[in-house]
Amino acid sequence: MSGSAARSSYKLFVGNLPWTISSKELRTYFSRFGHVANAEVIFDKNLGLSKYYGFVMFSQRDAYNSASNQNTHLLEGRVLNVQRANEHT
């Protein structure tokens, strides 16, 4: 599986999501920083409820840096826990 390390991944972990937020709303919020390649809210498969976190992947480094460098992200009155999701290379 070589070659996968060559592709850059601009992925953020987003925690403390309001339970009302869907993947579409997560994408909409983060698209203000640039093109969002993928946004996913993680749900409990058995209960069908949000686990209050998700991941956002940007297609460009600038958008990723802008989003990860912003001090506070506020969505529906909640301060989000946004961190770089460093993947092992």
mmCIF file of N, CA and C in Angstrom:
data_model
loop_
_atom_site.group_PDB
_atom_site.id
_atom_site.type_symbol
_atom_site.label_atom_id
_atom_site.label_comp_id
_atom_site.label_asym_id
_atom_site.label_seq_id
_atom_site.Cartn_x
_atom_site.Cartn_y
_atom_site.Cartn_z
ATOM 1 N N MET A 1 0.807 -1.194 0.000
ATOM 2 C CA MET A 1 0.000 0.000 0.000
ATOM 3 C C MET A 1 0.848 1.255 0.000
ATOM 4 N N SER A 2 1.908 1.263 -0.716
ATOM 5 C CA SER A 2 2.707 2.479 -0.794
ATOM 6 C C SER A 2 2.011 3.452 -1.726
ATOM 7 N N GLY A 3 2.357 4.705 -1.595
ATOM 8 C CA GLY A 3 1.731 5.719 -2.429
ATOM 9 C C GLY A 3 0.690 6.511 -1.663
ATOM 10 N N SER A 4 0.019 5.890 -0.693
ATOM 11 C CA SER A 4 -0.999 6.611 0.059
ATOM 12 C C SER A 4 -0.369 7.707 0.910
ATOM 13 N N ALA A 5 0.877 7.506 1.330
ATOM 14 C CA ALA A 5 1.554 8.511 2.140
ATOM 15 C C ALA A 5 1.905 9.749 1.307
ATOM 16 N N ALA A 6 1.963 9.597 0.006
ATOM 17 C CA ALA A 6 2.317 10.708 -0.860
ATOM 18 C C ALA A 6 1.177 11.727 -0.949
ATOM 19 N N ARG A 7 -0.057 11.269 -0.766
ATOM 20 C CA ARG A 7 -1.200 12.172 -0.829
ATOM 21 C C ARG A 7 -1.356 12.890 0.506
ATOM 22 N N SER A 8 -1.434 14.200 0.448
ATOM 23 C CA SER A 8 -1.609 14.968 1.668
ATOM 24 C C SER A 8 -3.056 14.878 2.121
ATOM 25 N N SER A 9 -3.214 14.804 3.412
ATOM 26 C CA SER A 9 -4.544 14.745 3.990
ATOM 27 C C SER A 9 -4.737 15.949 4.892
ATOM 28 N N TYR A 10 -5.751 16.733 4.600
ATOM 29 C CA TYR A 10 -6.029 17.929 5.379
ATOM 30 C C TYR A 10 -7.295 17.675 6.192
ATOM 31 N N LYS A 11 -7.133 16.896 7.254
ATOM 32 C CA LYS A 11 -8.272 16.401 8.010
ATOM 33 C C LYS A 11 -8.300 17.003 9.410
ATOM 34 N N LEU A 12 -9.495 17.451 9.816
ATOM 35 C CA LEU A 12 -9.699 18.003 11.150
ATOM 36 C C LEU A 12 -10.664 17.128 11.933
ATOM 37 N N PHE A 13 -10.373 16.975 13.211
ATOM 38 C CA PHE A 13 -11.319 16.373 14.150
ATOM 39 C C PHE A 13 -12.163 17.517 14.708
ATOM 40 N N VAL A 14 -13.475 17.319 14.770
ATOM 41 C CA VAL A 14 -14.369 18.335 15.305
ATOM 42 C C VAL A 14 -15.200 17.708 16.417
ATOM 43 N N GLY A 15 -14.955 18.153 17.640
ATOM 44 C CA GLY A 15 -15.673 17.617 18.793
ATOM 45 C C GLY A 15 -16.637 18.631 19.382
ATOM 46 N N ASN A 16 -17.450 18.172 20.322
ATOM 47 C CA ASN A 16 -18.454 18.978 21.020
ATOM 48 C C ASN A 16 -19.529 19.494 20.073
ATOM 49 N N LEU A 17 -19.872 18.695 19.062
ATOM 50 C CA LEU A 17 -20.917 19.098 18.121
ATOM 51 C C LEU A 17 -22.292 19.051 18.784
ATOM 52 N N PRO A 18 -23.149 20.011 18.468
ATOM 53 C CA PRO A 18 -24.536 19.909 18.923
ATOM 54 C C PRO A 18 -25.181 18.660 18.299
ATOM 55 N N TRP A 19 -26.090 18.024 19.030
ATOM 56 C CA TRP A 19 -26.694 16.779 18.526
ATOM 57 C C TRP A 19 -27.542 17.005 17.284
ATOM 58 N N THR A 20 -27.908 18.263 17.029
ATOM 59 C CA THR A 20 -28.765 18.587 15.892
ATOM 60 C C THR A 20 -27.996 18.723 14.578
ATOM 61 N N ILE A 21 -26.666 18.691 14.633
ATOM 62 C CA ILE A 21 -25.848 18.952 13.439
ATOM 63 C C ILE A 21 -25.673 17.681 12.617
ATOM 64 N N SER A 22 -25.943 17.816 11.317
ATOM 65 C CA SER A 22 -25.742 16.708 10.381
ATOM 66 C C SER A 22 -24.441 16.921 9.621
ATOM 67 N N SER A 23 -24.061 15.924 8.840
ATOM 68 C CA SER A 23 -22.848 16.055 8.022
ATOM 69 C C SER A 23 -22.973 17.226 7.054
ATOM 70 N N LYS A 24 -24.185 17.437 6.523
ATOM 71 C CA LYS A 24 -24.403 18.533 5.579
ATOM 72 C C LYS A 24 -24.161 19.884 6.256
ATOM 73 N N GLU A 25 -24.652 20.044 7.477
ATOM 74 C CA GLU A 25 -24.459 21.310 8.193
ATOM 75 C C GLU A 25 -23.008 21.510 8.601
ATOM 76 N N LEU A 26 -22.339 20.422 8.925
ATOM 77 C CA LEU A 26 -20.916 20.494 9.251
ATOM 78 C C LEU A 26 -20.130 20.972 8.029
ATOM 79 N N ARG A 27 -20.444 20.416 6.866
ATOM 80 C CA ARG A 27 -19.803 20.821 5.605
ATOM 81 C C ARG A 27 -20.070 22.301 5.329
ATOM 82 N N THR A 28 -21.315 22.712 5.501
ATOM 83 C CA THR A 28 -21.693 24.103 5.234
ATOM 84 C C THR A 28 -20.907 25.063 6.118
ATOM 85 N N TYR A 29 -20.792 24.739 7.405
ATOM 86 C CA TYR A 29 -20.054 25.610 8.325
ATOM 87 C C TYR A 29 -18.592 25.743 7.900
ATOM 88 N N PHE A 30 -17.926 24.625 7.642
ATOM 89 C CA PHE A 30 -16.488 24.667 7.357
ATOM 90 C C PHE A 30 -16.169 25.115 5.930
ATOM 91 N N SER A 31 -17.165 25.141 5.049
ATOM 92 C CA SER A 31 -16.904 25.580 3.676
ATOM 93 C C SER A 31 -16.574 27.069 3.602
ATOM 94 N N ARG A 32 -16.818 27.807 4.687
ATOM 95 C CA ARG A 32 -16.421 29.231 4.710
ATOM 96 C C ARG A 32 -14.905 29.387 4.647
ATOM 97 N N PHE A 33 -14.171 28.329 4.972
ATOM 98 C CA PHE A 33 -12.706 28.381 4.953
ATOM 99 C C PHE A 33 -12.129 27.936 3.612
ATOM 100 N N GLY A 34 -12.929 27.235 2.822
ATOM 101 C CA GLY A 34 -12.473 26.724 1.532
ATOM 102 C C GLY A 34 -13.230 25.456 1.176
ATOM 103 N N HIS A 35 -12.819 24.827 0.090
ATOM 104 C CA HIS A 35 -13.528 23.644 -0.393
ATOM 105 C C HIS A 35 -13.393 22.470 0.569
ATOM 106 N N VAL A 36 -14.537 21.953 1.002
ATOM 107 C CA VAL A 36 -14.567 20.787 1.886
ATOM 108 C C VAL A 36 -14.724 19.543 1.021
ATOM 109 N N ALA A 37 -13.720 18.663 1.061
ATOM 110 C CA ALA A 37 -13.772 17.428 0.278
ATOM 111 C C ALA A 37 -14.733 16.421 0.903
ATOM 112 N N ASN A 38 -14.780 16.409 2.246
ATOM 113 C CA ASN A 38 -15.649 15.468 2.940
ATOM 114 C C ASN A 38 -15.922 15.984 4.351
ATOM 115 N N ALA A 39 -17.141 15.802 4.798
ATOM 116 C CA ALA A 39 -17.510 16.140 6.174
ATOM 117 C C ALA A 39 -18.416 15.030 6.684
ATOM 118 N N GLU A 40 -18.111 14.551 7.870
ATOM 119 C CA GLU A 40 -18.868 13.428 8.400
ATOM 120 C C GLU A 40 -19.072 13.562 9.904
ATOM 121 N N VAL A 41 -20.337 13.526 10.313
ATOM 122 C CA VAL A 41 -20.665 13.459 11.727
ATOM 123 C C VAL A 41 -20.762 11.977 12.074
ATOM 124 N N ILE A 42 -20.145 11.583 13.179
ATOM 125 C CA ILE A 42 -20.132 10.177 13.584
ATOM 126 C C ILE A 42 -21.387 9.885 14.415
ATOM 127 N N PHE A 43 -22.124 8.860 13.989
ATOM 128 C CA PHE A 43 -23.348 8.457 14.674
ATOM 129 C C PHE A 43 -23.190 7.087 15.296
ATOM 130 N N ASP A 44 -23.878 6.878 16.405
ATOM 131 C CA ASP A 44 -23.970 5.557 17.022
ATOM 132 C C ASP A 44 -24.878 4.720 16.127
ATOM 133 N N LYS A 45 -24.334 3.666 15.549
ATOM 134 C CA LYS A 45 -25.089 2.869 14.579
ATOM 135 C C LYS A 45 -26.302 2.181 15.207
ATOM 136 N N ASN A 46 -26.204 1.821 16.481
ATOM 137 C CA ASN A 46 -27.319 1.147 17.142
ATOM 138 C C ASN A 46 -28.444 2.104 17.522
ATOM 139 N N LEU A 47 -28.067 3.248 18.057
ATOM 140 C CA LEU A 47 -29.063 4.206 18.530
ATOM 141 C C LEU A 47 -29.479 5.218 17.468
ATOM 142 N N GLY A 48 -28.611 5.417 16.469
ATOM 143 C CA GLY A 48 -28.918 6.404 15.439
ATOM 144 C C GLY A 48 -28.740 7.835 15.916
ATOM 145 N N LEU A 49 -28.009 8.005 17.006
ATOM 146 C CA LEU A 49 -27.788 9.329 17.575
ATOM 147 C C LEU A 49 -26.355 9.787 17.341
ATOM 148 N N SER A 50 -26.197 11.098 17.272
ATOM 149 C CA SER A 50 -24.866 11.674 17.102
ATOM 150 C C SER A 50 -23.983 11.329 18.287
ATOM 151 N N LYS A 51 -22.702 11.078 18.002
ATOM 152 C CA LYS A 51 -21.722 10.883 19.068
ATOM 153 C C LYS A 51 -21.028 12.208 19.404
ATOM 154 N N TYR A 52 -21.546 13.299 18.859
ATOM 155 C CA TYR A 52 -21.091 14.669 19.158
ATOM 156 C C TYR A 52 -19.713 14.986 18.605
ATOM 157 N N TYR A 53 -19.255 14.219 17.630
ATOM 158 C CA TYR A 53 -17.995 14.574 16.981
ATOM 159 C C TYR A 53 -18.042 14.142 15.521
ATOM 160 N N GLY A 54 -17.075 14.644 14.768
ATOM 161 C CA GLY A 54 -17.005 14.305 13.356
ATOM 162 C C GLY A 54 -15.648 14.691 12.789
ATOM 163 N N PHE A 55 -15.540 14.571 11.483
ATOM 164 C CA PHE A 55 -14.297 14.886 10.783
ATOM 165 C C PHE A 55 -14.605 15.719 9.554
ATOM 166 N N VAL A 56 -13.707 16.629 9.263
ATOM 167 C CA VAL A 56 -13.821 17.464 8.066
ATOM 168 C C VAL A 56 -12.516 17.338 7.306
ATOM 169 N N MET A 57 -12.599 17.065 6.009
ATOM 170 C CA MET A 57 -11.401 16.985 5.179
ATOM 171 C C MET A 57 -11.455 18.068 4.102
ATOM 172 N N PHE A 58 -10.405 18.866 4.069
ATOM 173 C CA PHE A 58 -10.294 19.923 3.063
ATOM 174 C C PHE A 58 -9.472 19.441 1.879
ATOM 175 N N SER A 59 -9.735 20.030 0.720
ATOM 176 C CA SER A 59 -8.963 19.664 -0.467
ATOM 177 C C SER A 59 -7.710 20.516 -0.609
ATOM 178 N N GLN A 60 -7.627 21.618 0.144
ATOM 179 C CA GLN A 60 -6.466 22.506 0.025
ATOM 180 C C GLN A 60 -5.876 22.846 1.384
ATOM 181 N N ARG A 61 -4.581 22.977 1.406
ATOM 182 C CA ARG A 61 -3.849 23.288 2.634
ATOM 183 C C ARG A 61 -4.272 24.635 3.230
ATOM 184 N N ASP A 62 -4.487 25.653 2.385
ATOM 185 C CA ASP A 62 -4.840 26.982 2.894
ATOM 186 C C ASP A 62 -6.133 26.943 3.700
ATOM 187 N N ALA A 63 -7.127 26.258 3.184
ATOM 188 C CA ALA A 63 -8.414 26.150 3.869
ATOM 189 C C ALA A 63 -8.248 25.404 5.188
ATOM 190 N N TYR A 64 -7.485 24.340 5.140
ATOM 191 C CA TYR A 64 -7.198 23.524 6.329
ATOM 192 C C TYR A 64 -6.503 24.357 7.402
ATOM 193 N N ASN A 65 -5.481 25.116 6.990
ATOM 194 C CA ASN A 65 -4.747 25.959 7.932
ATOM 195 C C ASN A 65 -5.640 27.058 8.508
ATOM 196 N N SER A 66 -6.452 27.672 7.664
ATOM 197 C CA SER A 66 -7.343 28.738 8.137
ATOM 198 C C SER A 66 -8.311 28.203 9.186
ATOM 199 N N ALA A 67 -8.889 27.057 8.916
ATOM 200 C CA ALA A 67 -9.857 26.470 9.846
ATOM 201 C C ALA A 67 -9.190 26.026 11.138
ATOM 202 N N SER A 68 -8.025 25.409 11.032
ATOM 203 C CA SER A 68 -7.362 24.891 12.235
ATOM 204 C C SER A 68 -6.716 25.999 13.056
ATOM 205 N N ASN A 69 -6.404 27.131 12.432
ATOM 206 C CA ASN A 69 -5.767 28.233 13.166
ATOM 207 C C ASN A 69 -6.760 29.187 13.813
ATOM 208 N N GLN A 70 -8.034 29.092 13.436
ATOM 209 C CA GLN A 70 -9.036 29.972 14.053
ATOM 210 C C GLN A 70 -9.204 29.584 15.516
ATOM 211 N N ASN A 71 -9.174 30.590 16.395
ATOM 212 C CA ASN A 71 -9.228 30.317 17.831
ATOM 213 C C ASN A 71 -10.524 29.665 18.281
ATOM 214 N N THR A 72 -11.643 30.187 17.837
ATOM 215 C CA THR A 72 -12.929 29.689 18.313
ATOM 216 C C THR A 72 -13.866 29.410 17.148
ATOM 217 N N HIS A 73 -14.453 28.235 17.180
ATOM 218 C CA HIS A 73 -15.494 27.866 16.221
ATOM 219 C C HIS A 73 -16.787 27.741 17.010
ATOM 220 N N LEU A 74 -17.804 28.473 16.590
ATOM 221 C CA LEU A 74 -19.087 28.487 17.288
ATOM 222 C C LEU A 74 -20.172 27.994 16.340
ATOM 223 N N LEU A 75 -20.901 26.975 16.751
ATOM 224 C CA LEU A 75 -21.968 26.418 15.915
ATOM 225 C C LEU A 75 -23.172 26.152 16.800
ATOM 226 N N GLU A 76 -24.278 26.817 16.480
ATOM 227 C CA GLU A 76 -25.509 26.717 17.263
ATOM 228 C C GLU A 76 -25.262 26.945 18.752
ATOM 229 N N GLY A 77 -24.423 27.956 19.047
ATOM 230 C CA GLY A 77 -24.187 28.342 20.423
ATOM 231 C C GLY A 77 -23.166 27.500 21.183
ATOM 232 N N ARG A 78 -22.587 26.530 20.526
ATOM 233 C CA ARG A 78 -21.589 25.686 21.195
ATOM 234 C C ARG A 78 -20.208 25.943 20.624
ATOM 235 N N VAL A 79 -19.228 25.971 21.512
ATOM 236 C CA VAL A 79 -17.837 26.108 21.083
ATOM 237 C C VAL A 79 -17.333 24.722 20.692
ATOM 238 N N LEU A 80 -16.890 24.599 19.451
ATOM 239 C CA LEU A 80 -16.425 23.313 18.945
ATOM 240 C C LEU A 80 -14.979 23.057 19.347
ATOM 241 N N ASN A 81 -14.660 21.809 19.516
ATOM 242 C CA ASN A 81 -13.292 21.380 19.799
ATOM 243 C C ASN A 81 -12.682 20.942 18.458
ATOM 244 N N VAL A 82 -11.893 21.829 17.857
ATOM 245 C CA VAL A 82 -11.324 21.563 16.525
ATOM 246 C C VAL A 82 -9.833 21.295 16.665
ATOM 247 N N GLN A 83 -9.405 20.140 16.182
ATOM 248 C CA GLN A 83 -7.999 19.759 16.239
ATOM 249 C C GLN A 83 -7.581 19.139 14.921
ATOM 250 N N ARG A 84 -6.313 19.274 14.619
ATOM 251 C CA ARG A 84 -5.771 18.580 13.450
ATOM 252 C C ARG A 84 -5.787 17.089 13.711
ATOM 253 N N ALA A 85 -6.347 16.348 12.791
ATOM 254 C CA ALA A 85 -6.402 14.890 12.925
ATOM 255 C C ALA A 85 -5.173 14.323 12.229
ATOM 256 N N ASN A 86 -4.067 14.314 12.931
ATOM 257 C CA ASN A 86 -2.810 13.855 12.345
ATOM 258 C C ASN A 86 -2.857 12.356 12.111
ATOM 259 N N GLU A 87 -2.689 11.980 10.867
ATOM 260 C CA GLU A 87 -2.679 10.565 10.534
ATOM 261 C C GLU A 87 -1.231 10.096 10.451
ATOM 262 N N HIS A 88 -1.014 8.881 10.878
ATOM 263 C CA HIS A 88 0.346 8.336 10.876
ATOM 264 C C HIS A 88 0.823 8.103 9.447
ATOM 265 N N THR A 89 2.066 8.480 9.189
ATOM 266 C CA THR A 89 2.628 8.270 7.843
ATOM 267 C C THR A 89 3.752 7.276 7.902
#
